Amino acid sequence: DTAKEKPQEGEVLAVGPGRIDDNGNRVPLDVKVGDKVIYSKYGGTEVKYSGEEYLILSARDVLAVIEK
C-alpha cells in the first residue's frame, strides 16, 4: 500500500495575477485573498520570511475553497 495524502487547511494571504493561456490571455485564479482552502499535504514550498513560516502553493495544489 502507498501512503495516502491528508489534505491540509489554510487561509490565502496573497495571490498572483493568474496564468497565461495558449492565446496569450490572462486567466484569473479561482481563489482570492481571505479564502479558506484545503490543499494537498505534499503540495507547495515552505518558506520562512520575517520570522514567519508560509506555504507557497500552485493553483493545482488547492483542492477546494471552503464556504464561509
JSON list of C-alpha atoms in Angstrom, two decimals, residues 31-54:
[
{"chain": "A", "resi": 31, "resn": "VAL", "atom": "CA", "xyz": [-9.13, 31.82, -5.13]},
{"chain": "A", "resi": 32, "resn": "LYS", "atom": "CA", "xyz": [-8.84, 35.26, -3.57]},
{"chain": "A", "resi": 33, "resn": "VAL", "atom": "CA", "xyz": [-7.18, 36.74, -0.50]},
{"chain": "A", "resi": 34, "resn": "GLY", "atom": "CA", "xyz": [-9.06, 35.69, 2.63]},
{"chain": "A", "resi": 35, "resn": "ASP", "atom": "CA", "xyz": [-10.42, 32.42, 1.21]},
{"chain": "A", "resi": 36, "resn": "LYS", "atom": "CA", "xyz": [-10.09, 29.32, 3.36]},
{"chain": "A", "resi": 37, "resn": "VAL", "atom": "CA", "xyz": [-8.76, 26.44, 1.27]},
{"chain": "A", "resi": 38, "resn": "ILE", "atom": "CA", "xyz": [-7.93, 22.76, 1.53]},
{"chain": "A", "resi": 39, "resn": "TYR", "atom": "CA", "xyz": [-4.65, 21.88, -0.16]},
{"chain": "A", "resi": 40, "resn": "SER", "atom": "CA", "xyz": [-2.62, 18.77, -0.84]},
{"chain": "A", "resi": 41, "resn": "LYS", "atom": "CA", "xyz": [-0.41, 17.79, 2.09]},
{"chain": "A", "resi": 42, "resn": "TYR", "atom": "CA", "xyz": [2.61, 17.36, -0.14]},
{"chain": "A", "resi": 43, "resn": "GLY", "atom": "CA", "xyz": [1.96, 20.39, -2.33]},
{"chain": "A", "resi": 44, "resn": "GLY", "atom": "CA", "xyz": [3.71, 23.71, -2.13]},
{"chain": "A", "resi": 45, "resn": "THR", "atom": "CA", "xyz": [7.01, 25.02, -0.85]},
{"chain": "A", "resi": 46, "resn": "GLU", "atom": "CA", "xyz": [7.58, 26.08, 2.74]},
{"chain": "A", "resi": 47, "resn": "VAL", "atom": "CA", "xyz": [9.41, 29.39, 3.17]},
{"chain": "A", "resi": 48, "resn": "LYS", "atom": "CA", "xyz": [10.39, 31.48, 6.16]},
{"chain": "A", "resi": 49, "resn": "TYR", "atom": "CA", "xyz": [10.03, 35.27, 5.81]},
{"chain": "A", "resi": 50, "resn": "SER", "atom": "CA", "xyz": [10.46, 37.89, 8.54]},
{"chain": "A", "resi": 51, "resn": "GLY", "atom": "CA", "xyz": [10.40, 35.17, 11.18]},
{"chain": "A", "resi": 52, "resn": "GLU", "atom": "CA", "xyz": [7.10, 33.69, 9.94]},
{"chain": "A", "resi": 53, "resn": "GLU", "atom": "CA", "xyz": [6.60, 30.41, 8.06]},
{"chain": "A", "resi": 54, "resn": "TYR", "atom": "CA", "xyz": [4.49, 30.39, 4.89]}
]
